[in-house]
């Protein structure tokens, strides 16, 4: 083990119970692209905003048209070694909960037991008017029937199951409405500018209060929904460990930040962890 690897292993033995926060970097190896490059800037066009989606029919046409093309990429994605490492971490007794900003359900597919989908899940669709729920695959069938002109269309897939589509192609996208009430359907995810259900945030905060530290893996923490847990960890004087290949918004407040080869280091460390026999967290830690 090199210096940084043993430093990480030492953290995991000093502090036995971690709340883990994961982001797009975890799923990139599964073929689900990240939103931002390593300096935190957008790789593609700005993703869809919540207000645009609910207020503008054209935005919904664009979303569903792109999503019809991009969804199979997310649906068929398979979990990778990063997801497996988090299963090992949980089974070794060191992770109390995984909070993921990803909407791909790959942590659950890999076998993680205790996961909160902070931003929701892309495999479900909800009616904003009556609350009816649909499987995303069902919606896919309906969309493909309504839009034969777009079937088999090749486009760049995006992280939220979106894809690139021209304005002209967007104009003739037909939207499928709720079959119960005719209302507006939305994927069961929190778009940018949308609100995470209060009780979901509370569950995460309670888990952080009960944990010894916060471990962030594969997120640039640009979105406040994840960043707030870093702040909370620091306020509670708990170690904040960040493993991310690139700059994050919380680098300055991290107790330990690992940049280069962060994910492979984590995989290496978790593969050598012995199951935890007892947990007795040390009290207090200095930040900075
Ligand atoms: Zn409805």
mmCIF file with all atom_site columns, C-alpha atoms in Angstrom, residues 71-260:
data_model
loop_
_atom_site.group_PDB
_atom_site.id
_atom_site.type_symbol
_atom_site.label_atom_id
_atom_site.label_alt_id
_atom_site.label_comp_id
_atom_site.label_asym_id
_atom_site.label_entity_id
_atom_site.label_seq_id
_atom_site.pdbx_PDB_ins_code
_atom_site.Cartn_x
_atom_site.Cartn_y
_atom_site.Cartn_z
_atom_site.occupancy
_atom_site.B_iso_or_equiv
_atom_site.pdbx_formal_charge
_atom_site.auth_seq_id
_atom_site.auth_comp_id
_atom_site.auth_asym_id
_atom_site.auth_atom_id
_atom_site.pdbx_PDB_model_num
ATOM 1   C CA . UNK A 1 71  ? -33.644 5.779  -21.746 1.00 0.00 ? 71  UNK A CA 1
ATOM 2   C CA . UNK A 1 72  ? -32.536 2.393  -23.151 1.00 0.00 ? 72  UNK A CA 1
ATOM 3   C CA . UNK A 1 73  ? -28.913 3.374  -22.410 1.00 0.00 ? 73  UNK A CA 1
ATOM 4   C CA . UNK A 1 74  ? -29.725 3.870  -18.725 1.00 0.00 ? 74  UNK A CA 1
ATOM 5   C CA . UNK A 1 75  ? -32.104 0.903  -18.525 1.00 0.00 ? 75  UNK A CA 1
ATOM 6   C CA . UNK A 1 76  ? -29.504 -1.485 -19.968 1.00 0.00 ? 76  UNK A CA 1
ATOM 7   C CA . UNK A 1 77  ? -26.547 -0.125 -17.974 1.00 0.00 ? 77  UNK A CA 1
ATOM 8   C CA . UNK A 1 78  ? -24.874 -2.635 -15.669 1.00 0.00 ? 78  UNK A CA 1
ATOM 9   C CA . UNK A 1 79  ? -23.272 -1.918 -12.321 1.00 0.00 ? 79  UNK A CA 1
ATOM 10  C CA . UNK A 1 80  ? -19.473 -1.730 -12.243 1.00 0.00 ? 80  UNK A CA 1
ATOM 11  C CA . UNK A 1 81  ? -16.584 -2.353 -9.835  1.00 0.00 ? 81  UNK A CA 1
ATOM 12  C CA . UNK A 1 82  ? -17.276 0.931  -7.996  1.00 0.00 ? 82  UNK A CA 1
ATOM 13  C CA . UNK A 1 83  ? -20.781 -0.189 -7.101  1.00 0.00 ? 83  UNK A CA 1
ATOM 14  C CA . UNK A 1 84  ? -19.404 -3.557 -5.995  1.00 0.00 ? 84  UNK A CA 1
ATOM 15  C CA . UNK A 1 85  ? -16.796 -1.836 -3.808  1.00 0.00 ? 85  UNK A CA 1
ATOM 16  C CA . UNK A 1 86  ? -19.623 -0.029 -2.009  1.00 0.00 ? 86  UNK A CA 1
ATOM 17  C CA . UNK A 1 87  ? -21.380 -3.349 -1.442  1.00 0.00 ? 87  UNK A CA 1
ATOM 18  C CA . UNK A 1 88  ? -18.133 -4.657 0.107   1.00 0.00 ? 88  UNK A CA 1
ATOM 19  C CA . UNK A 1 89  ? -17.884 -1.516 2.208   1.00 0.00 ? 89  UNK A CA 1
ATOM 20  C CA . UNK A 1 90  ? -21.437 -2.019 3.491   1.00 0.00 ? 90  UNK A CA 1
ATOM 21  C CA . UNK A 1 91  ? -20.877 -5.715 4.147   1.00 0.00 ? 91  UNK A CA 1
ATOM 22  C CA . UNK A 1 92  ? -17.718 -4.948 6.103   1.00 0.00 ? 92  UNK A CA 1
ATOM 23  C CA . UNK A 1 93  ? -19.975 -2.968 8.439   1.00 0.00 ? 93  UNK A CA 1
ATOM 24  C CA . UNK A 1 94  ? -18.521 0.433  7.622   1.00 0.00 ? 94  UNK A CA 1
ATOM 25  C CA . UNK A 1 95  ? -21.319 2.082  5.705   1.00 0.00 ? 95  UNK A CA 1
ATOM 26  C CA . UNK A 1 96  ? -24.581 2.851  7.448   1.00 0.00 ? 96  UNK A CA 1
ATOM 27  C CA . UNK A 1 97  ? -26.267 4.349  4.394   1.00 0.00 ? 97  UNK A CA 1
ATOM 28  C CA . UNK A 1 98  ? -25.484 5.276  0.798   1.00 0.00 ? 98  UNK A CA 1
ATOM 29  C CA . UNK A 1 99  ? -27.070 8.508  -0.371  1.00 0.00 ? 99  UNK A CA 1
ATOM 30  C CA . UNK A 1 100 ? -26.786 8.670  -4.138  1.00 0.00 ? 100 UNK A CA 1
ATOM 31  C CA . UNK A 1 101 ? -27.281 11.615 -6.440  1.00 0.00 ? 101 UNK A CA 1
ATOM 32  C CA . UNK A 1 102 ? -27.545 9.129  -9.313  1.00 0.00 ? 102 UNK A CA 1
ATOM 33  C CA . UNK A 1 103 ? -30.949 8.164  -10.636 1.00 0.00 ? 103 UNK A CA 1
ATOM 34  C CA . UNK A 1 104 ? -29.847 4.916  -12.308 1.00 0.00 ? 104 UNK A CA 1
ATOM 35  C CA . UNK A 1 105 ? -30.527 2.463  -9.432  1.00 0.00 ? 105 UNK A CA 1
ATOM 36  C CA . UNK A 1 106 ? -27.155 0.767  -10.015 1.00 0.00 ? 106 UNK A CA 1
ATOM 37  C CA . UNK A 1 107 ? -26.259 0.677  -6.297  1.00 0.00 ? 107 UNK A CA 1
ATOM 38  C CA . UNK A 1 108 ? -29.361 -1.415 -5.687  1.00 0.00 ? 108 UNK A CA 1
ATOM 39  C CA . UNK A 1 109 ? -28.618 -3.570 -8.746  1.00 0.00 ? 109 UNK A CA 1
ATOM 40  C CA . UNK A 1 110 ? -25.138 -4.265 -7.333  1.00 0.00 ? 110 UNK A CA 1
ATOM 41  C CA . UNK A 1 111 ? -26.613 -5.362 -4.007  1.00 0.00 ? 111 UNK A CA 1
ATOM 42  C CA . UNK A 1 112 ? -26.305 -2.386 -1.670  1.00 0.00 ? 112 UNK A CA 1
ATOM 43  C CA . UNK A 1 113 ? -29.054 -2.772 0.940   1.00 0.00 ? 113 UNK A CA 1
ATOM 44  C CA . UNK A 1 114 ? -29.351 0.651  2.456   1.00 0.00 ? 114 UNK A CA 1
ATOM 45  C CA . UNK A 1 115 ? -29.630 3.329  -0.240  1.00 0.00 ? 115 UNK A CA 1
ATOM 46  C CA . UNK A 1 116 ? -31.491 6.620  -0.566  1.00 0.00 ? 116 UNK A CA 1
ATOM 47  C CA . UNK A 1 117 ? -32.033 7.904  -4.099  1.00 0.00 ? 117 UNK A CA 1
ATOM 48  C CA . UNK A 1 118 ? -31.624 11.571 -3.205  1.00 0.00 ? 118 UNK A CA 1
ATOM 49  C CA . UNK A 1 119 ? -32.701 12.790 -6.647  1.00 0.00 ? 119 UNK A CA 1
ATOM 50  C CA . UNK A 1 120 ? -35.242 10.057 -7.269  1.00 0.00 ? 120 UNK A CA 1
ATOM 51  C CA . UNK A 1 121 ? -35.226 7.242  -9.808  1.00 0.00 ? 121 UNK A CA 1
ATOM 52  C CA . UNK A 1 122 ? -35.444 7.293  -13.551 1.00 0.00 ? 122 UNK A CA 1
ATOM 53  C CA . UNK A 1 123 ? -37.184 3.923  -13.855 1.00 0.00 ? 123 UNK A CA 1
ATOM 54  C CA . UNK A 1 124 ? -40.435 5.416  -12.546 1.00 0.00 ? 124 UNK A CA 1
ATOM 55  C CA . UNK A 1 125 ? -42.785 8.107  -13.802 1.00 0.00 ? 125 UNK A CA 1
ATOM 56  C CA . UNK A 1 126 ? -45.395 9.983  -11.787 1.00 0.00 ? 126 UNK A CA 1
ATOM 57  C CA . UNK A 1 127 ? -48.472 12.028 -12.667 1.00 0.00 ? 127 UNK A CA 1
ATOM 58  C CA . UNK A 1 128 ? -48.129 15.545 -11.263 1.00 0.00 ? 128 UNK A CA 1
ATOM 59  C CA . UNK A 1 129 ? -51.909 15.911 -11.119 1.00 0.00 ? 129 UNK A CA 1
ATOM 60  C CA . UNK A 1 130 ? -53.263 12.685 -9.564  1.00 0.00 ? 130 UNK A CA 1
ATOM 61  C CA . UNK A 1 131 ? -50.094 11.008 -8.285  1.00 0.00 ? 131 UNK A CA 1
ATOM 62  C CA . UNK A 1 132 ? -50.506 7.833  -10.374 1.00 0.00 ? 132 UNK A CA 1
ATOM 63  C CA . UNK A 1 133 ? -47.224 5.988  -10.893 1.00 0.00 ? 133 UNK A CA 1
ATOM 64  C CA . UNK A 1 134 ? -45.927 4.206  -14.001 1.00 0.00 ? 134 UNK A CA 1
ATOM 65  C CA . UNK A 1 135 ? -42.947 2.061  -14.843 1.00 0.00 ? 135 UNK A CA 1
ATOM 66  C CA . UNK A 1 136 ? -40.619 3.974  -17.169 1.00 0.00 ? 136 UNK A CA 1
ATOM 67  C CA . UNK A 1 137 ? -40.635 0.986  -19.549 1.00 0.00 ? 137 UNK A CA 1
ATOM 68  C CA . UNK A 1 138 ? -44.404 1.268  -19.899 1.00 0.00 ? 138 UNK A CA 1
ATOM 69  C CA . UNK A 1 139 ? -44.056 4.939  -20.776 1.00 0.00 ? 139 UNK A CA 1
ATOM 70  C CA . UNK A 1 140 ? -41.357 3.978  -23.276 1.00 0.00 ? 140 UNK A CA 1
ATOM 71  C CA . UNK A 1 141 ? -43.774 1.664  -25.097 1.00 0.00 ? 141 UNK A CA 1
ATOM 72  C CA . UNK A 1 142 ? -46.392 4.406  -25.273 1.00 0.00 ? 142 UNK A CA 1
ATOM 73  C CA . UNK A 1 143 ? -43.866 6.995  -26.459 1.00 0.00 ? 143 UNK A CA 1
ATOM 74  C CA . UNK A 1 144 ? -42.560 4.690  -29.170 1.00 0.00 ? 144 UNK A CA 1
ATOM 75  C CA . UNK A 1 145 ? -46.085 4.041  -30.420 1.00 0.00 ? 145 UNK A CA 1
ATOM 76  C CA . UNK A 1 146 ? -46.883 7.756  -30.458 1.00 0.00 ? 146 UNK A CA 1
ATOM 77  C CA . UNK A 1 147 ? -43.588 8.680  -32.105 1.00 0.00 ? 147 UNK A CA 1
ATOM 78  C CA . UNK A 1 148 ? -42.718 6.106  -34.779 1.00 0.00 ? 148 UNK A CA 1
ATOM 79  C CA . UNK A 1 149 ? -40.702 8.804  -36.588 1.00 0.00 ? 149 UNK A CA 1
ATOM 80  C CA . UNK A 1 150 ? -38.159 8.853  -33.740 1.00 0.00 ? 150 UNK A CA 1
ATOM 81  C CA . UNK A 1 151 ? -37.825 5.142  -33.190 1.00 0.00 ? 151 UNK A CA 1
ATOM 82  C CA . UNK A 1 152 ? -34.281 3.899  -33.641 1.00 0.00 ? 152 UNK A CA 1
ATOM 83  C CA . UNK A 1 153 ? -32.979 7.449  -33.773 1.00 0.00 ? 153 UNK A CA 1
ATOM 84  C CA . UNK A 1 154 ? -29.306 7.580  -32.844 1.00 0.00 ? 154 UNK A CA 1
ATOM 85  C CA . UNK A 1 155 ? -28.279 10.349 -30.493 1.00 0.00 ? 155 UNK A CA 1
ATOM 86  C CA . UNK A 1 156 ? -25.810 11.060 -27.750 1.00 0.00 ? 156 UNK A CA 1
ATOM 87  C CA . UNK A 1 157 ? -27.081 9.761  -24.454 1.00 0.00 ? 157 UNK A CA 1
ATOM 88  C CA . UNK A 1 158 ? -26.986 12.025 -21.425 1.00 0.00 ? 158 UNK A CA 1
ATOM 89  C CA . UNK A 1 159 ? -26.747 11.260 -17.698 1.00 0.00 ? 159 UNK A CA 1
ATOM 90  C CA . UNK A 1 160 ? -30.428 11.694 -16.923 1.00 0.00 ? 160 UNK A CA 1
ATOM 91  C CA . UNK A 1 161 ? -31.531 9.415  -19.713 1.00 0.00 ? 161 UNK A CA 1
ATOM 92  C CA . UNK A 1 162 ? -31.751 12.422 -21.960 1.00 0.00 ? 162 UNK A CA 1
ATOM 93  C CA . UNK A 1 163 ? -30.215 12.692 -25.449 1.00 0.00 ? 163 UNK A CA 1
ATOM 94  C CA . UNK A 1 164 ? -29.455 15.392 -27.980 1.00 0.00 ? 164 UNK A CA 1
ATOM 95  C CA . UNK A 1 165 ? -32.231 16.206 -30.450 1.00 0.00 ? 165 UNK A CA 1
ATOM 96  C CA . UNK A 1 166 ? -32.660 19.131 -32.854 1.00 0.00 ? 166 UNK A CA 1
ATOM 97  C CA . UNK A 1 167 ? -35.356 21.805 -32.414 1.00 0.00 ? 167 UNK A CA 1
ATOM 98  C CA . UNK A 1 168 ? -37.045 20.560 -35.566 1.00 0.00 ? 168 UNK A CA 1
ATOM 99  C CA . UNK A 1 169 ? -37.215 17.016 -34.264 1.00 0.00 ? 169 UNK A CA 1
ATOM 100 C CA . UNK A 1 170 ? -38.538 18.266 -30.924 1.00 0.00 ? 170 UNK A CA 1
ATOM 101 C CA . UNK A 1 171 ? -41.521 19.998 -32.558 1.00 0.00 ? 171 UNK A CA 1
ATOM 102 C CA . UNK A 1 172 ? -43.232 16.816 -33.669 1.00 0.00 ? 172 UNK A CA 1
ATOM 103 C CA . UNK A 1 173 ? -42.715 14.811 -30.475 1.00 0.00 ? 173 UNK A CA 1
ATOM 104 C CA . UNK A 1 174 ? -46.026 13.517 -29.113 1.00 0.00 ? 174 UNK A CA 1
ATOM 105 C CA . UNK A 1 175 ? -46.265 13.384 -25.311 1.00 0.00 ? 175 UNK A CA 1
ATOM 106 C CA . UNK A 1 176 ? -48.081 10.603 -23.495 1.00 0.00 ? 176 UNK A CA 1
ATOM 107 C CA . UNK A 1 177 ? -50.376 11.862 -20.726 1.00 0.00 ? 177 UNK A CA 1
ATOM 108 C CA . UNK A 1 178 ? -51.605 10.131 -17.560 1.00 0.00 ? 178 UNK A CA 1
ATOM 109 C CA . UNK A 1 179 ? -54.169 7.490  -18.506 1.00 0.00 ? 179 UNK A CA 1
ATOM 110 C CA . UNK A 1 180 ? -56.029 7.956  -15.219 1.00 0.00 ? 180 UNK A CA 1
ATOM 111 C CA . UNK A 1 181 ? -56.641 11.702 -15.334 1.00 0.00 ? 181 UNK A CA 1
ATOM 112 C CA . UNK A 1 182 ? -55.006 13.023 -18.520 1.00 0.00 ? 182 UNK A CA 1
ATOM 113 C CA . UNK A 1 183 ? -52.532 14.952 -16.357 1.00 0.00 ? 183 UNK A CA 1
ATOM 114 C CA . UNK A 1 184 ? -48.876 15.796 -16.795 1.00 0.00 ? 184 UNK A CA 1
ATOM 115 C CA . UNK A 1 185 ? -46.332 12.999 -16.407 1.00 0.00 ? 185 UNK A CA 1
ATOM 116 C CA . UNK A 1 186 ? -42.850 13.565 -15.086 1.00 0.00 ? 186 UNK A CA 1
ATOM 117 C CA . UNK A 1 187 ? -40.024 11.110 -14.424 1.00 0.00 ? 187 UNK A CA 1
ATOM 118 C CA . UNK A 1 188 ? -39.788 10.440 -10.683 1.00 0.00 ? 188 UNK A CA 1
ATOM 119 C CA . UNK A 1 189 ? -36.559 12.422 -10.452 1.00 0.00 ? 189 UNK A CA 1
ATOM 120 C CA . UNK A 1 190 ? -35.687 15.807 -9.032  1.00 0.00 ? 190 UNK A CA 1
ATOM 121 C CA . UNK A 1 191 ? -34.713 18.036 -11.931 1.00 0.00 ? 191 UNK A CA 1
ATOM 122 C CA . UNK A 1 192 ? -32.324 20.940 -11.476 1.00 0.00 ? 192 UNK A CA 1
ATOM 123 C CA . UNK A 1 193 ? -34.309 23.671 -9.736  1.00 0.00 ? 193 UNK A CA 1
ATOM 124 C CA . UNK A 1 194 ? -36.721 21.100 -8.323  1.00 0.00 ? 194 UNK A CA 1
ATOM 125 C CA . UNK A 1 195 ? -37.253 20.267 -4.658  1.00 0.00 ? 195 UNK A CA 1
ATOM 126 C CA . UNK A 1 196 ? -36.253 17.092 -2.850  1.00 0.00 ? 196 UNK A CA 1
ATOM 127 C CA . UNK A 1 197 ? -39.084 15.794 -0.625  1.00 0.00 ? 197 UNK A CA 1
ATOM 128 C CA . UNK A 1 198 ? -38.502 17.122 2.892   1.00 0.00 ? 198 UNK A CA 1
ATOM 129 C CA . UNK A 1 199 ? -38.729 13.752 4.635   1.00 0.00 ? 199 UNK A CA 1
ATOM 130 C CA . UNK A 1 200 ? -36.062 12.330 2.313   1.00 0.00 ? 200 UNK A CA 1
ATOM 131 C CA . UNK A 1 201 ? -33.643 15.085 3.310   1.00 0.00 ? 201 UNK A CA 1
ATOM 132 C CA . UNK A 1 202 ? -34.490 14.574 6.981   1.00 0.00 ? 202 UNK A CA 1
ATOM 133 C CA . UNK A 1 203 ? -33.702 10.850 6.764   1.00 0.00 ? 203 UNK A CA 1
ATOM 134 C CA . UNK A 1 204 ? -30.313 11.695 5.263   1.00 0.00 ? 204 UNK A CA 1
ATOM 135 C CA . UNK A 1 205 ? -29.580 14.279 7.926   1.00 0.00 ? 205 UNK A CA 1
ATOM 136 C CA . UNK A 1 206 ? -30.502 11.865 10.701  1.00 0.00 ? 206 UNK A CA 1
ATOM 137 C CA . UNK A 1 207 ? -28.226 9.244  9.177   1.00 0.00 ? 207 UNK A CA 1
ATOM 138 C CA . UNK A 1 208 ? -25.372 11.753 9.123   1.00 0.00 ? 208 UNK A CA 1
ATOM 139 C CA . UNK A 1 209 ? -25.955 12.660 12.761  1.00 0.00 ? 209 UNK A CA 1
ATOM 140 C CA . UNK A 1 210 ? -25.749 8.971  13.651  1.00 0.00 ? 210 UNK A CA 1
ATOM 141 C CA . UNK A 1 211 ? -22.635 8.331  11.529  1.00 0.00 ? 211 UNK A CA 1
ATOM 142 C CA . UNK A 1 212 ? -18.973 8.882  12.447  1.00 0.00 ? 212 UNK A CA 1
ATOM 143 C CA . UNK A 1 213 ? -18.142 10.645 9.199   1.00 0.00 ? 213 UNK A CA 1
ATOM 144 C CA . UNK A 1 214 ? -19.140 11.532 5.658   1.00 0.00 ? 214 UNK A CA 1
ATOM 145 C CA . UNK A 1 215 ? -17.469 9.863  2.700   1.00 0.00 ? 215 UNK A CA 1
ATOM 146 C CA . UNK A 1 216 ? -18.103 11.473 -0.690  1.00 0.00 ? 216 UNK A CA 1
ATOM 147 C CA . UNK A 1 217 ? -17.271 9.409  -3.772  1.00 0.00 ? 217 UNK A CA 1
ATOM 148 C CA . UNK A 1 218 ? -17.420 10.493 -7.407  1.00 0.00 ? 218 UNK A CA 1
ATOM 149 C CA . UNK A 1 219 ? -19.252 13.797 -7.019  1.00 0.00 ? 219 UNK A CA 1
ATOM 150 C CA . UNK A 1 220 ? -18.116 17.330 -7.768  1.00 0.00 ? 220 UNK A CA 1
ATOM 151 C CA . UNK A 1 221 ? -20.686 18.516 -5.181  1.00 0.00 ? 221 UNK A CA 1
ATOM 152 C CA . UNK A 1 222 ? -21.763 21.394 -7.412  1.00 0.00 ? 222 UNK A CA 1
ATOM 153 C CA . UNK A 1 223 ? -25.403 20.851 -6.504  1.00 0.00 ? 223 UNK A CA 1
ATOM 154 C CA . UNK A 1 224 ? -26.463 22.167 -3.102  1.00 0.00 ? 224 UNK A CA 1
ATOM 155 C CA . UNK A 1 225 ? -28.516 19.045 -2.303  1.00 0.00 ? 225 UNK A CA 1
ATOM 156 C CA . UNK A 1 226 ? -25.292 17.080 -1.777  1.00 0.00 ? 226 UNK A CA 1
ATOM 157 C CA . UNK A 1 227 ? -23.057 19.921 -0.653  1.00 0.00 ? 227 UNK A CA 1
ATOM 158 C CA . UNK A 1 228 ? -25.292 20.637 2.342   1.00 0.00 ? 228 UNK A CA 1
ATOM 159 C CA . UNK A 1 229 ? -24.340 17.283 3.913   1.00 0.00 ? 229 UNK A CA 1
ATOM 160 C CA . UNK A 1 230 ? -20.667 18.280 3.743   1.00 0.00 ? 230 UNK A CA 1
ATOM 161 C CA . UNK A 1 231 ? -21.460 21.467 5.603   1.00 0.00 ? 231 UNK A CA 1
ATOM 162 C CA . UNK A 1 232 ? -23.432 19.508 8.157   1.00 0.00 ? 232 UNK A CA 1
ATOM 163 C CA . UNK A 1 233 ? -20.547 17.060 8.681   1.00 0.00 ? 233 UNK A CA 1
ATOM 164 C CA . UNK A 1 234 ? -18.146 19.935 9.298   1.00 0.00 ? 234 UNK A CA 1
ATOM 165 C CA . UNK A 1 235 ? -20.595 21.611 11.699  1.00 0.00 ? 235 UNK A CA 1
ATOM 166 C CA . UNK A 1 236 ? -20.802 18.345 13.622  1.00 0.00 ? 236 UNK A CA 1
ATOM 167 C CA . UNK A 1 237 ? -16.987 18.129 13.639  1.00 0.00 ? 237 UNK A CA 1
ATOM 168 C CA . UNK A 1 238 ? -17.015 14.855 11.778  1.00 0.00 ? 238 UNK A CA 1
ATOM 169 C CA . UNK A 1 239 ? -14.397 13.820 9.254   1.00 0.00 ? 239 UNK A CA 1
ATOM 170 C CA . UNK A 1 240 ? -15.272 14.645 5.648   1.00 0.00 ? 240 UNK A CA 1
ATOM 171 C CA . UNK A 1 241 ? -13.415 12.412 3.202   1.00 0.00 ? 241 UNK A CA 1
ATOM 172 C CA . UNK A 1 242 ? -13.759 13.170 -0.502  1.00 0.00 ? 242 UNK A CA 1
ATOM 173 C CA . UNK A 1 243 ? -12.688 10.779 -3.243  1.00 0.00 ? 243 UNK A CA 1
ATOM 174 C CA . UNK A 1 244 ? -13.209 12.471 -6.573  1.00 0.00 ? 244 UNK A CA 1
ATOM 175 C CA . UNK A 1 245 ? -11.172 12.726 -9.722  1.00 0.00 ? 245 UNK A CA 1
ATOM 176 C CA . UNK A 1 246 ? -11.378 16.496 -10.058 1.00 0.00 ? 246 UNK A CA 1
ATOM 177 C CA . UNK A 1 247 ? -12.186 19.618 -8.094  1.00 0.00 ? 247 UNK A CA 1
ATOM 178 C CA . UNK A 1 248 ? -15.213 19.651 -5.804  1.00 0.00 ? 248 UNK A CA 1
ATOM 179 C CA . UNK A 1 249 ? -17.092 22.469 -4.155  1.00 0.00 ? 249 UNK A CA 1
ATOM 180 C CA . UNK A 1 250 ? -16.132 21.131 -0.708  1.00 0.00 ? 250 UNK A CA 1
ATOM 181 C CA . UNK A 1 251 ? -12.382 20.559 -1.244  1.00 0.00 ? 251 UNK A CA 1
ATOM 182 C CA . UNK A 1 252 ? -11.491 23.379 1.146   1.00 0.00 ? 252 UNK A CA 1
ATOM 183 C CA . UNK A 1 253 ? -13.428 21.893 4.033   1.00 0.00 ? 253 UNK A CA 1
ATOM 184 C CA . UNK A 1 254 ? -12.390 18.269 3.536   1.00 0.00 ? 254 UNK A CA 1
ATOM 185 C CA . UNK A 1 255 ? -10.435 16.414 6.200   1.00 0.00 ? 255 UNK A CA 1
ATOM 186 C CA . UNK A 1 256 ? -8.961  14.245 3.449   1.00 0.00 ? 256 UNK A CA 1
ATOM 187 C CA . UNK A 1 257 ? -9.324  14.801 -0.301  1.00 0.00 ? 257 UNK A CA 1
ATOM 188 C CA . UNK A 1 258 ? -8.058  12.236 -2.775  1.00 0.00 ? 258 UNK A CA 1
ATOM 189 C CA . UNK A 1 259 ? -7.971  13.413 -6.363  1.00 0.00 ? 259 UNK A CA 1
ATOM 190 C CA . UNK A 1 260 ? -5.965  11.174 -8.651  1.00 0.00 ? 260 UNK A CA 1
#
